[in-house]
Tab-separated table of C-alpha atoms and ligand atoms in Angstrom:
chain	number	residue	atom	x	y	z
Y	1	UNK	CA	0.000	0.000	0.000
Y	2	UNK	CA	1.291	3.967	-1.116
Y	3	UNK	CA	2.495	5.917	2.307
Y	4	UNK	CA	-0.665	8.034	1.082
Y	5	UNK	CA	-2.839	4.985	1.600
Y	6	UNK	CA	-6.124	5.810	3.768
Y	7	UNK	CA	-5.795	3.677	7.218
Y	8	UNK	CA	-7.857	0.401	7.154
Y	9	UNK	CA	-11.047	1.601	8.421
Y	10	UNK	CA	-10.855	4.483	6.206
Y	11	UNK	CA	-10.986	2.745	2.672
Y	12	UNK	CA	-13.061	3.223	0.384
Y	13	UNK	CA	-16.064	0.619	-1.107
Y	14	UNK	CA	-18.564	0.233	-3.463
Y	15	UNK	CA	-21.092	-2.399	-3.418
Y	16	UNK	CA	-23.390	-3.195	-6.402
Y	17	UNK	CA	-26.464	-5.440	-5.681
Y	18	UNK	CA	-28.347	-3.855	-2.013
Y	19	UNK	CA	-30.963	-7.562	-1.797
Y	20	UNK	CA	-30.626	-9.120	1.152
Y	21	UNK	CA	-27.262	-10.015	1.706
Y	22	UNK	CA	-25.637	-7.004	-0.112
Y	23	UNK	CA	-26.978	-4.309	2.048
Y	24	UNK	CA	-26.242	-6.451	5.249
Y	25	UNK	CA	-22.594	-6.241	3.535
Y	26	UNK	CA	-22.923	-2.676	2.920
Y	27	UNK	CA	-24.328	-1.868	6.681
Y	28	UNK	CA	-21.236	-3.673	8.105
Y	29	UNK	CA	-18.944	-1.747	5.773
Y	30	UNK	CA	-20.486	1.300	7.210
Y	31	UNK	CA	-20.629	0.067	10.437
Y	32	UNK	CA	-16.846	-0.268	10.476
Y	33	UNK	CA	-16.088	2.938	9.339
Y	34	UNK	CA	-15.626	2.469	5.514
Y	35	UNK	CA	-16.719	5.099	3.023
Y	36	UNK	CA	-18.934	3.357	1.321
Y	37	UNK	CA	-20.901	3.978	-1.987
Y	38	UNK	CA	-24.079	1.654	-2.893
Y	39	UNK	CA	-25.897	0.962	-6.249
Y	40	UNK	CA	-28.363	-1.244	-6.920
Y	41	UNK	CA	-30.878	-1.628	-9.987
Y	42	UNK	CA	-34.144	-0.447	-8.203
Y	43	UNK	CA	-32.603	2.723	-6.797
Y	44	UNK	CA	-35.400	2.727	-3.437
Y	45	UNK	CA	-32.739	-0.075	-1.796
Y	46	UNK	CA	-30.207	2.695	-1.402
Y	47	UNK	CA	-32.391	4.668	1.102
Y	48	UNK	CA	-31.724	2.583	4.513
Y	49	UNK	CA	-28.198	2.597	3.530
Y	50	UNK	CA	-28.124	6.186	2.532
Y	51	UNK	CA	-29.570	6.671	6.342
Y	52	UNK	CA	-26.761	5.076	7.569
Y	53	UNK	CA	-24.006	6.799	6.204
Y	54	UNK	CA	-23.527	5.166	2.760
Y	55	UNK	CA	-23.086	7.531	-0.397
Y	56	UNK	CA	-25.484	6.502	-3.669
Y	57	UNK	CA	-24.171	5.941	-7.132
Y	58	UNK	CA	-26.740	7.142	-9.763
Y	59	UNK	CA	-25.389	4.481	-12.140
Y	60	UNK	CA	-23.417	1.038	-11.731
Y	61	UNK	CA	-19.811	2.764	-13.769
Y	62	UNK	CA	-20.511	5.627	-10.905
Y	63	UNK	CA	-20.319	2.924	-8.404
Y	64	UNK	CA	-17.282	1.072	-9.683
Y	65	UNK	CA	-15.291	4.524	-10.396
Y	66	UNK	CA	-15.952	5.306	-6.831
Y	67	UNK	CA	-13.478	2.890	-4.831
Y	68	UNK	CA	-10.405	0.919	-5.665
Y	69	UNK	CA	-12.816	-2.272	-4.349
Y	70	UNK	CA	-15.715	-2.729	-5.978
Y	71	UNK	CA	-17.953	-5.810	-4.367
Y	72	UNK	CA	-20.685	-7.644	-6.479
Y	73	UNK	CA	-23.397	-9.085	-4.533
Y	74	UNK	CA	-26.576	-9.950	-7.132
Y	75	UNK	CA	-28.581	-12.698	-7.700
Y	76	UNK	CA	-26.601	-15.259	-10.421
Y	77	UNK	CA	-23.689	-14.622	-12.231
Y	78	UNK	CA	-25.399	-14.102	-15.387
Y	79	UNK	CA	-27.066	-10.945	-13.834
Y	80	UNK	CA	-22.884	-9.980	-12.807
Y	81	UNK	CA	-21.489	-10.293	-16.631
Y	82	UNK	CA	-24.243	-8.297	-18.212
Y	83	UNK	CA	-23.784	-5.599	-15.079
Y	84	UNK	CA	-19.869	-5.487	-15.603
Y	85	UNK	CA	-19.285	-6.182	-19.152
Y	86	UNK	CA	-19.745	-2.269	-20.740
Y	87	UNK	CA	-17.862	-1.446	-17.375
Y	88	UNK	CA	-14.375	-2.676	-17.834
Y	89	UNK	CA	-12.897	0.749	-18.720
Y	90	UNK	CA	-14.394	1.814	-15.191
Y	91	UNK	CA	-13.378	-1.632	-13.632
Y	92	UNK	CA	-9.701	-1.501	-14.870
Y	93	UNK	CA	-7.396	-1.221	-12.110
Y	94	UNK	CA	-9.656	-1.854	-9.286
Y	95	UNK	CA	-10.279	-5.357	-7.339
Y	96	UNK	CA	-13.800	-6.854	-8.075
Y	97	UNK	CA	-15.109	-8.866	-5.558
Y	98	UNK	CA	-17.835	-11.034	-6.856
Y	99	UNK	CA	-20.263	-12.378	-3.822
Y	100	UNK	CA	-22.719	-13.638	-5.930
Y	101	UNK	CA	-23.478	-17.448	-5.566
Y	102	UNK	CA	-22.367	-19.426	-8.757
Y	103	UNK	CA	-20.245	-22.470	-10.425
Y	104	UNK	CA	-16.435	-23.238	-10.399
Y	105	UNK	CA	-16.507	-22.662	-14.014
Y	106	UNK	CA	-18.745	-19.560	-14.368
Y	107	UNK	CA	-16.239	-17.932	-11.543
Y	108	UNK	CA	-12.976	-18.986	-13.331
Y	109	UNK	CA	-14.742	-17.725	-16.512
Y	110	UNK	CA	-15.201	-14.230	-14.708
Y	111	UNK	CA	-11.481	-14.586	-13.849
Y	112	UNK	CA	-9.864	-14.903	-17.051
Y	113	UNK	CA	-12.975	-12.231	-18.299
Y	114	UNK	CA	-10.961	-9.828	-15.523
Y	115	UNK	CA	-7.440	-10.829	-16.253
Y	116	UNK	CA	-8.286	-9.785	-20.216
Y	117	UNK	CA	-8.946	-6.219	-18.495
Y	118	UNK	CA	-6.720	-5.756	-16.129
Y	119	UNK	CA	-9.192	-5.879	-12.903
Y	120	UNK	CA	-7.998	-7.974	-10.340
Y	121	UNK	CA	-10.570	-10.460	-9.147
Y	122	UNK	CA	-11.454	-12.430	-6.239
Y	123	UNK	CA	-14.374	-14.741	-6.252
Y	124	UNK	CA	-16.048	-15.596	-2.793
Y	125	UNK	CA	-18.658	-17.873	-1.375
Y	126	UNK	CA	-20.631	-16.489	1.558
Y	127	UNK	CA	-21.022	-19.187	4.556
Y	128	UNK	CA	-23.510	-17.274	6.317
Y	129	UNK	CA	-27.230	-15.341	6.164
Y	130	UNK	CA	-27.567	-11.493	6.060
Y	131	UNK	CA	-28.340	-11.782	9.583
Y	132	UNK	CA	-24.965	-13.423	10.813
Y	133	UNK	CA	-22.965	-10.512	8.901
Y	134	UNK	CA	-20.301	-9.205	11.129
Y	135	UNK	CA	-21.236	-11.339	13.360
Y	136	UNK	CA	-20.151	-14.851	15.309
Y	137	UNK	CA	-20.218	-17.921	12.941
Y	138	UNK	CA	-20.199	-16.082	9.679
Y	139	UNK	CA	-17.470	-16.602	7.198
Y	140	UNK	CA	-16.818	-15.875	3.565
Y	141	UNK	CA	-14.622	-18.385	1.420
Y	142	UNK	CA	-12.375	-16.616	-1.335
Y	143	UNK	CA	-10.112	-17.955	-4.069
Y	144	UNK	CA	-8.459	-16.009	-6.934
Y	145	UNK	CA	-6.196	-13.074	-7.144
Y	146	UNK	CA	-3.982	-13.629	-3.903
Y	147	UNK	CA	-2.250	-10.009	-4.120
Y	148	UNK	CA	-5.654	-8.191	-4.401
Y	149	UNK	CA	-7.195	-10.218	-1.697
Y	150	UNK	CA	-4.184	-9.408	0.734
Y	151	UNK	CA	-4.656	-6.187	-0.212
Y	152	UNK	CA	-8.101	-5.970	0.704
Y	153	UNK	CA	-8.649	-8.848	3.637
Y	154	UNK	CA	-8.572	-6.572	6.426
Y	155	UNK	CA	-11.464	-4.791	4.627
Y	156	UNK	CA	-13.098	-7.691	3.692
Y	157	UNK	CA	-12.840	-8.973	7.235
Y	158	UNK	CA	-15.419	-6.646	8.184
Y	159	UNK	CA	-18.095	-8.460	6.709
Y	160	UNK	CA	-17.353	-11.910	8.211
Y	161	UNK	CA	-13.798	-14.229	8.780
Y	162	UNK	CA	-11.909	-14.365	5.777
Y	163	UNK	CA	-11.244	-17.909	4.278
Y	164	UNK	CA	-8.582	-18.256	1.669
Y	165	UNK	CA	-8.992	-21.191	-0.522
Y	166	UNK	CA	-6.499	-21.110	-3.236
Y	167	UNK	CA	-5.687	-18.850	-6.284
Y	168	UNK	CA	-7.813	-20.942	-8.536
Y	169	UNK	CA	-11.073	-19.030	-8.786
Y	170	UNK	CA	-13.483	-21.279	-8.987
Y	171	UNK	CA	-12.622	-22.897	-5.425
Y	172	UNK	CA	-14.663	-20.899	-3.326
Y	173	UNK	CA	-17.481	-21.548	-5.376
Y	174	UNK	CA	-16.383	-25.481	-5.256
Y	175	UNK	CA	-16.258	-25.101	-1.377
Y	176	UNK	CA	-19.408	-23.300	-0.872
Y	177	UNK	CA	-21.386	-25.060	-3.280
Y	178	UNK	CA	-19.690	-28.395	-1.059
Y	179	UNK	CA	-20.887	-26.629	2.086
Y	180	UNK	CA	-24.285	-25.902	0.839
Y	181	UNK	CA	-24.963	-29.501	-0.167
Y	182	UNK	CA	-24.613	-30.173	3.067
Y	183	UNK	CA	-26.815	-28.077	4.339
Y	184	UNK	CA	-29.556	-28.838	2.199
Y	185	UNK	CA	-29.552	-32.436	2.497
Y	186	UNK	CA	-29.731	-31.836	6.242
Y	187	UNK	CA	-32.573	-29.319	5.315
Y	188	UNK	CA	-34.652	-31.704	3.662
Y	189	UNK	CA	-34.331	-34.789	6.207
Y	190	UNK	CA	-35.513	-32.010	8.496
Y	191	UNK	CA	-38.496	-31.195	6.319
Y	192	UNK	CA	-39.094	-34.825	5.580
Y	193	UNK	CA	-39.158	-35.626	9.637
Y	194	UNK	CA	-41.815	-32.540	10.479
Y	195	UNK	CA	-44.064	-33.557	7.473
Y	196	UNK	CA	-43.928	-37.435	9.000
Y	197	UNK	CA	-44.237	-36.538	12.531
Y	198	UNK	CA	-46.913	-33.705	11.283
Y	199	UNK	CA	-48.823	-36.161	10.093
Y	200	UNK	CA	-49.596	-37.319	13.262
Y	201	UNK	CA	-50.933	-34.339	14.296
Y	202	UNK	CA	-48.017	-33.285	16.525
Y	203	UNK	CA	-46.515	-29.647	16.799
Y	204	UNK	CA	-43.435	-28.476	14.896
Y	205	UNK	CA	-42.636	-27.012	17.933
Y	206	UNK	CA	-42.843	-30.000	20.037
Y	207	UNK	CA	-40.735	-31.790	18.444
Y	208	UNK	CA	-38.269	-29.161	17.345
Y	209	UNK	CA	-36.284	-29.758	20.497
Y	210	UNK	CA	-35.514	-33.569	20.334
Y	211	UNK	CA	-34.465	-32.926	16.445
Y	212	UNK	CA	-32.236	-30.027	16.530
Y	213	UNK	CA	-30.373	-32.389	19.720
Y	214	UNK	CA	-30.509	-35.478	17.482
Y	215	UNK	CA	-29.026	-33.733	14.163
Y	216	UNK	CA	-26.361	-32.200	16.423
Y	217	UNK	CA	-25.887	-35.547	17.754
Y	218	UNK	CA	-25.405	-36.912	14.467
Y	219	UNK	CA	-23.470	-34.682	12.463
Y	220	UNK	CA	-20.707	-34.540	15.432
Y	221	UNK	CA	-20.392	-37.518	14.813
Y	222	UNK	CA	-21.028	-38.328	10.641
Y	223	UNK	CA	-18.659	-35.316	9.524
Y	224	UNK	CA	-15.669	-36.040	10.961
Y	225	UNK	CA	-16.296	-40.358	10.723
Y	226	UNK	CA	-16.804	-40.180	7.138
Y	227	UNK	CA	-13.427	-37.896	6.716
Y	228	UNK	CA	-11.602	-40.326	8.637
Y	229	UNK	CA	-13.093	-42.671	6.806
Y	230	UNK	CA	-11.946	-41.584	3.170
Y	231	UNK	CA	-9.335	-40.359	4.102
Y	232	UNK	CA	-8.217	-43.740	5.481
Y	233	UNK	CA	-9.946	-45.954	3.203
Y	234	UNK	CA	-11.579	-48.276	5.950
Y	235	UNK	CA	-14.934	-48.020	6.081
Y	236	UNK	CA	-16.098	-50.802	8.346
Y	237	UNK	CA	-17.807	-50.677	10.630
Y	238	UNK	CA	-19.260	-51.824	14.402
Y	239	UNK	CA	-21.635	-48.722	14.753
Y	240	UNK	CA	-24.320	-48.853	11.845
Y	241	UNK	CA	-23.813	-50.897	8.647
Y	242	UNK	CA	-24.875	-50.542	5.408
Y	243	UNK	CA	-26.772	-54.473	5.257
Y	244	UNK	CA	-28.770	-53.001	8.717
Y	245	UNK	CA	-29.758	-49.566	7.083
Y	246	UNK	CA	-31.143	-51.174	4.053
Y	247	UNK	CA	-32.859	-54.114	5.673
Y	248	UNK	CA	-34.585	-51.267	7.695
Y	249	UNK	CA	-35.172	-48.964	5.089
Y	250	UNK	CA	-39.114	-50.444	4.200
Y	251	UNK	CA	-39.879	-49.100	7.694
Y	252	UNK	CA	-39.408	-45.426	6.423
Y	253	UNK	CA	-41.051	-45.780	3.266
Y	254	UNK	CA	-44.379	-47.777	4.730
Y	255	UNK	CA	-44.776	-45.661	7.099
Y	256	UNK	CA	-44.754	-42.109	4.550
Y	257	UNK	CA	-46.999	-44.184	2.348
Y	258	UNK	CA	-49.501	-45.112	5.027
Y	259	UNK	CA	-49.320	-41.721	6.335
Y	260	UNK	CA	-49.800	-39.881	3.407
Y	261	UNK	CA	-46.145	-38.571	3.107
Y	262	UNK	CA	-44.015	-38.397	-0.021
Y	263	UNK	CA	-40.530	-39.700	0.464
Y	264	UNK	CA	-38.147	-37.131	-0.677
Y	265	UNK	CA	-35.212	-38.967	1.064
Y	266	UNK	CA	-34.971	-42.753	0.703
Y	267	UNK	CA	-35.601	-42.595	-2.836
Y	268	UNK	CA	-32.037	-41.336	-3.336
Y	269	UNK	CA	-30.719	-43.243	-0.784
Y	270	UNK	CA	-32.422	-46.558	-1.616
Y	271	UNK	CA	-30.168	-47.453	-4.855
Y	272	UNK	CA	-26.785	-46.097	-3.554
Y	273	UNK	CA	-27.611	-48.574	-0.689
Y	274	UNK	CA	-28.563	-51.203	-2.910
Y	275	UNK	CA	-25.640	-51.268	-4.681
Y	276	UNK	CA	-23.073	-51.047	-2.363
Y	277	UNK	CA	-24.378	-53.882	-0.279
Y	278	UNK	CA	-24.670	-55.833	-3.805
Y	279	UNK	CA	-21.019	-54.823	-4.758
Y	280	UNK	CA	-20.093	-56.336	-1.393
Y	281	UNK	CA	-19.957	-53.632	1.246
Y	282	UNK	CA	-22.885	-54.708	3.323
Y	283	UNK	CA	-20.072	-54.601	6.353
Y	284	UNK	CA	-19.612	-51.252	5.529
Y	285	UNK	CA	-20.756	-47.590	7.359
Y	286	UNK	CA	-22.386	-45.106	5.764
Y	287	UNK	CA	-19.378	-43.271	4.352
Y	288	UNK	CA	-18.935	-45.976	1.506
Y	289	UNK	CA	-21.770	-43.968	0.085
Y	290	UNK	CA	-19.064	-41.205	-0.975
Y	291	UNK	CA	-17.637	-43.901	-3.511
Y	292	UNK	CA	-20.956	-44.839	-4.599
Y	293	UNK	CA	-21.550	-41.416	-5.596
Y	294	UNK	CA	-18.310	-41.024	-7.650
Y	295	UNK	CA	-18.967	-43.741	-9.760
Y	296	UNK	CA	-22.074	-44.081	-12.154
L	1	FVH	N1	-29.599	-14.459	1.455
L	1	FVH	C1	-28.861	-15.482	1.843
L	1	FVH	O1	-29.042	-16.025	2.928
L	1	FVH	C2	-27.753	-16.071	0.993
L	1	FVH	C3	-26.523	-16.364	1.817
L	1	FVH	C4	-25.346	-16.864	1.019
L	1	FVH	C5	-25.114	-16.012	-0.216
L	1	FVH	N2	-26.332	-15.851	-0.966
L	1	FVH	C6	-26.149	-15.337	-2.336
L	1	FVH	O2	-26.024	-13.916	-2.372
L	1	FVH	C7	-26.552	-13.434	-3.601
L	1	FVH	C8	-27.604	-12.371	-3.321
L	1	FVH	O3	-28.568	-12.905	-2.462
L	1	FVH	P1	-29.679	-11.983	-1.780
L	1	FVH	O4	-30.222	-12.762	-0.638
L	1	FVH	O5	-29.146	-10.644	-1.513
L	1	FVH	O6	-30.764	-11.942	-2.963
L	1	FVH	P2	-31.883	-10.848	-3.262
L	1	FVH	O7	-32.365	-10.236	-1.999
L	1	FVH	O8	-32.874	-11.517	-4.116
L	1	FVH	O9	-31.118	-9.714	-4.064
L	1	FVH	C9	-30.644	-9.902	-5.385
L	1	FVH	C10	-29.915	-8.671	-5.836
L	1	FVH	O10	-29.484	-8.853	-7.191
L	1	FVH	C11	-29.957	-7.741	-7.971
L	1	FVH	N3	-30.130	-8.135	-9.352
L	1	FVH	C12	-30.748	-9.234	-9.819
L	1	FVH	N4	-30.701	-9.259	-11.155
L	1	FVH	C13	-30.028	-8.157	-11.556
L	1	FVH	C14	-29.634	-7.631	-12.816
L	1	FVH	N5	-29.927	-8.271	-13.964
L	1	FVH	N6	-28.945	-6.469	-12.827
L	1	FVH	C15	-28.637	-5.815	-11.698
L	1	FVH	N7	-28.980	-6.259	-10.463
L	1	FVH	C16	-29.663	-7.414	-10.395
L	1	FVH	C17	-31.246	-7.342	-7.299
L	1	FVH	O11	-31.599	-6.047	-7.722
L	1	FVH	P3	-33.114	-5.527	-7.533
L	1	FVH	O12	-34.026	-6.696	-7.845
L	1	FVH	O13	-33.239	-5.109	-6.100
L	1	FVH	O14	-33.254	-4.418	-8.494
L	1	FVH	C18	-30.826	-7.418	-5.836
L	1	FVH	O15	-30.048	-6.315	-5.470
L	1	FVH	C19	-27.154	-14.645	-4.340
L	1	FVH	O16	-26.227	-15.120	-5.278
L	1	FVH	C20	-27.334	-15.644	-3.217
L	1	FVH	O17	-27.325	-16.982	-3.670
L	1	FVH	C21	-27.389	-15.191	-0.190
């Protein structure tokens, strides 16, 4: 950084895209003490962050001439190349910081789209919801242009923990998108169990306590088994085999079908299952599953 360079909390940012999670980006940028100047396509999103401090760009090259880091938060990446492409006169120079959730290839795509223009871009994958911004738990996973992101990380790390994966762009997006699976497969055994036990006619509420303890239970254990697991290759085991789960597995699906539930789970589940104990992995735990799923 120039002698002449503003102290940390005094640099300046532009963010482009004020939904949800880029005006909780923009308040914490504010909220730490950054200049900050907002744009966003239906201009009435500016106003909160206007209240608070932030400066409005009239149009998106406004935005990006405004600060030497410019930080993309919109809805797909699609909606990020037709916002940047008539920019990169604006854009050249400056780090773009592209929030937006999207593939591996789409962000090394954007990458070599910067590199042709000489803007230096980091690609990043949020772990959190606008409400966890600045706040405990939330992180943000970026990969790309090391330089600019050391050049920028103790801004950045106002809007969450900084992650570094790796200079190849598209491995945030990889990580997240890793993350996220996780997430929603846990999200839709959780729907799956409240529709079943719904059906009997008792409260979400009631039984939100015994499942939130059970999938902590769980996943405590499952996450780090199934890395040992890989990672060792030995996936016996004496806790809960793979013959077992599918000799139980009728027991899930009767019971849906005689209470009126579709099975959004075991359907999946069911031929992975079948086929490993088939290929000889009855013995097995549930992390042989990973090598059922790399292999068609
Ligand atoms: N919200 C969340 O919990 C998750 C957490 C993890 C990261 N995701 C990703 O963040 C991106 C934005 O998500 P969002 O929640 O802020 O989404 P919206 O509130 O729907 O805001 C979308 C903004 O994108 C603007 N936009 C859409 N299309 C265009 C376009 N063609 N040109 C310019 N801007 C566009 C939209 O503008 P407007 O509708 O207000 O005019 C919003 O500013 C997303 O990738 C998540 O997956 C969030």
């Amino acid at each position: 950084m120039p002698a002449t360079d503003p102290t940390p909390a005094a640099r300046p940012v532009s963010v482009l895209g004020l939904g949800m999670m880029g005006s909780a980006l923009a308040a914490a940028l504010l909220k730490a003490g950054h200049p900050t100047t907002v744009w966003n396509r239906t201009a009435a999103k500016t106003g909160p962050l206007v209240a608070q401090g932030a400066t409005p760009a009239d149009t998106p090259a406004a935005g990006v001439a405004a600060s030497p880091l410019v930080i993309a938060c919109l809805t797909t990446n699609d909606n990020v190349r037709e916002l940047f492409a008539p920019l990169t006169a604006e854009l050249r120079g400056r780090t773009l910081v592209n929030l937006t959730n999207g593939t591996p290839s789409q962000a090394r795509e954007l990458a070599a789209w910067a590199a042709e223009h000489g803007i230096a871009y980091v690609d990043g994958g949020i772990m959190a919801v606008p409400q966890m911004i600045a706040g405990p738990g939330a992180y943000i996973l970026y990969s790309g242009d090391e330089a600019a992101y050391a050049a920028h990380r103790d801004t950045l790390a106002a809007l969450a923990d900084t992650r570094w994966v790796g200079t190849d762009a598209g491995r945030a997006a990889l990580w997240d998108l890793a993350l996220l699976t996780g997430m929603y497969g846990m999200g839709i055994g959780v729907a799956q169990a409240y529709a079943l036990i719904g059906s009997a006619g008792v409260p979400a509420k009631d039984f939100a306590p015994l499942l939130t303890d059970w999938v902590i239970a769980m996943t405590q254990g499952i996450v780090p088994g199934t890395a040992e697991a890989i990672d060792s290759g030995q996936h016996l085991t004496d806790v809960s085999n793979l013959e077992m789960n599918l000799a139980v597995l009728p027991n899930f699906t009767e019971t849906f079908a005689e209470h009126g539930v579709a099975d959004a789970v075991f359907g999946s589940l069911r031929p992975l299952l079948e086929r490993a104990v088939a290929e000889g992995h009855g013995a097995d735990g549930l992390s042989r599953m990973v090598d059922m799923l790399k292999t068609p």
